[in-house]
Amino acid sequence: MLLDGETFDLVQHVDTVLAATSGHELESRINPELMQSVLEIATPVCHNAADVEAELRKLRGFVCDLARERGMRVGSAGTHPFSLFERQRITARDRYRNLVDQMQYVARRELIFGMHVHVAVDDAEKAIQVVNGLLVHVPMLLALSANSPFWRGEATGLSSSRQMVFAAFPRSGPPPRFASYAEYAEVVGQLEKTGCIADYTHIWWDIRLHPRLGTIEIRICDAVTRVEEAVALTAYCQALVKHFCERYERGEEIPSYHRILTTENKWLAARYGLEAPVMDLATGRRNRVSVAQLVRRTLKELEPHARELGSERELEGVRDILSRGNGSDRQLRIFNANRDIVEVVSEIADATEVAALPVPAH
């Protein structure tokens, strides 16, 4: 989010920031988004979460400096707590113009911000089965990253209001479970051949394949404020993918759960965050447990994978989120202290900048 340095409202100056990147080594890593008050940063390919941390700090630091020099601030969260989508200008690019032309109000109100994690998988058939395995973990990833309790100046009562806004998009939400890559390709091909979509990037599922990049793209997470949280979630995602890849390679069956059940758990995570009382689908128990309990259990399974990946320290950051609360918890604590929503955005900007400090030595 590009913020006014004094009012902390959104400002429509992405072109100013992009112009300042011209000729810089990071120019290709900083891109516009649908609205002119938003920019996207993208790391290069990284081998593990430690690499991601170094790249994110470099990118965030560069962008924060550019913004400050021009009277702006940068903030990262799932929504802007009080800005209105009606006041935002659409970026003058064909993809965005076409998107608004096709979806009208649904696209115009998409003043929301997410974090996407790409994890490479070396085989298409394997990737489909890994996505199937990841579906039960969507609520946990959402609860850990939830960072959007406010929408249009109002406390929504939700840990992730971003999810409710994005749910209006077609081809969004949890993907269906595909039996094979051929089935997936047939469905996507039908959408493309009939002109419903230009290509598969117009499918906005919580988790999707990205065949051109050879990755699984995990899209469920709200944009998080602190870089440490982004790094922890990246370590968690990479270890999860490794876990299911190895199960597939051993010939083990990837567990399957009805979409109605996983979607219910996702709703509960969006509503209640880390304390969401969700169904424990993996054990089949009738009683509900908190998302935090499921995350702790999952961490024990993932620790050996993180060790092999060199991301053990970064994965520990997930325990820090469990103990400190997610971004929504932090925003609500600040707001409840004095009922000042502008201070919430000020803190988001401060924490985003602090996150850009040099990476500590290992």
mmCIF file of N, CA and C in Angstrom, residues 53-54 57-58 355-362:
data_model
loop_
_atom_site.group_PDB
_atom_site.id
_atom_site.type_symbol
_atom_site.label_atom_id
_atom_site.label_comp_id
_atom_site.label_asym_id
_atom_site.label_seq_id
_atom_site.Cartn_x
_atom_site.Cartn_y
_atom_site.Cartn_z
ATOM 1 N N GLU A 53 14.236 -14.224 3.070
ATOM 2 C CA GLU A 53 14.377 -13.136 4.038
ATOM 3 C C GLU A 53 15.323 -12.055 3.519
ATOM 4 N N ALA A 54 16.459 -12.470 3.001
ATOM 5 C CA ALA A 54 17.431 -11.491 2.499
ATOM 6 C C ALA A 54 16.851 -10.685 1.339
ATOM 7 N N ARG A 57 13.964 -8.249 2.575
ATOM 8 C CA ARG A 57 14.481 -7.071 3.282
ATOM 9 C C ARG A 57 15.071 -6.064 2.290
ATOM 10 N N LYS A 58 15.770 -6.578 1.291
ATOM 11 C CA LYS A 58 16.344 -5.693 0.281
ATOM 12 C C LYS A 58 15.241 -4.954 -0.486
ATOM 13 N N ALA A 355 10.636 -3.909 9.335
ATOM 14 C CA ALA A 355 10.885 -5.206 8.711
ATOM 15 C C ALA A 355 11.927 -5.129 7.612
ATOM 16 N N ALA A 356 12.198 -3.936 7.126
ATOM 17 C CA ALA A 356 13.153 -3.786 6.025
ATOM 18 C C ALA A 356 14.591 -3.598 6.498
ATOM 19 N N LEU A 357 14.821 -3.635 7.809
ATOM 20 C CA LEU A 357 16.178 -3.484 8.327
ATOM 21 C C LEU A 357 17.053 -4.655 7.888
ATOM 22 N N PRO A 358 18.363 -4.506 7.892
ATOM 23 C CA PRO A 358 19.248 -5.583 7.429
ATOM 24 C C PRO A 358 19.012 -6.886 8.192
ATOM 25 N N VAL A 359 19.165 -7.987 7.495
ATOM 26 C CA VAL A 359 18.957 -9.298 8.102
ATOM 27 C C VAL A 359 20.039 -9.549 9.157
ATOM 28 N N PRO A 360 19.640 -10.050 10.355
ATOM 29 C CA PRO A 360 20.644 -10.331 11.385
ATOM 30 C C PRO A 360 21.528 -11.510 10.991
ATOM 31 N N ALA A 361 22.746 -11.522 11.512
ATOM 32 C CA ALA A 361 23.663 -12.629 11.229
ATOM 33 C C ALA A 361 23.160 -13.904 11.887
ATOM 34 N N HIS A 362 23.350 -15.029 11.243
ATOM 35 C CA HIS A 362 22.939 -16.322 11.806
ATOM 36 C C HIS A 362 23.940 -16.770 12.861
#
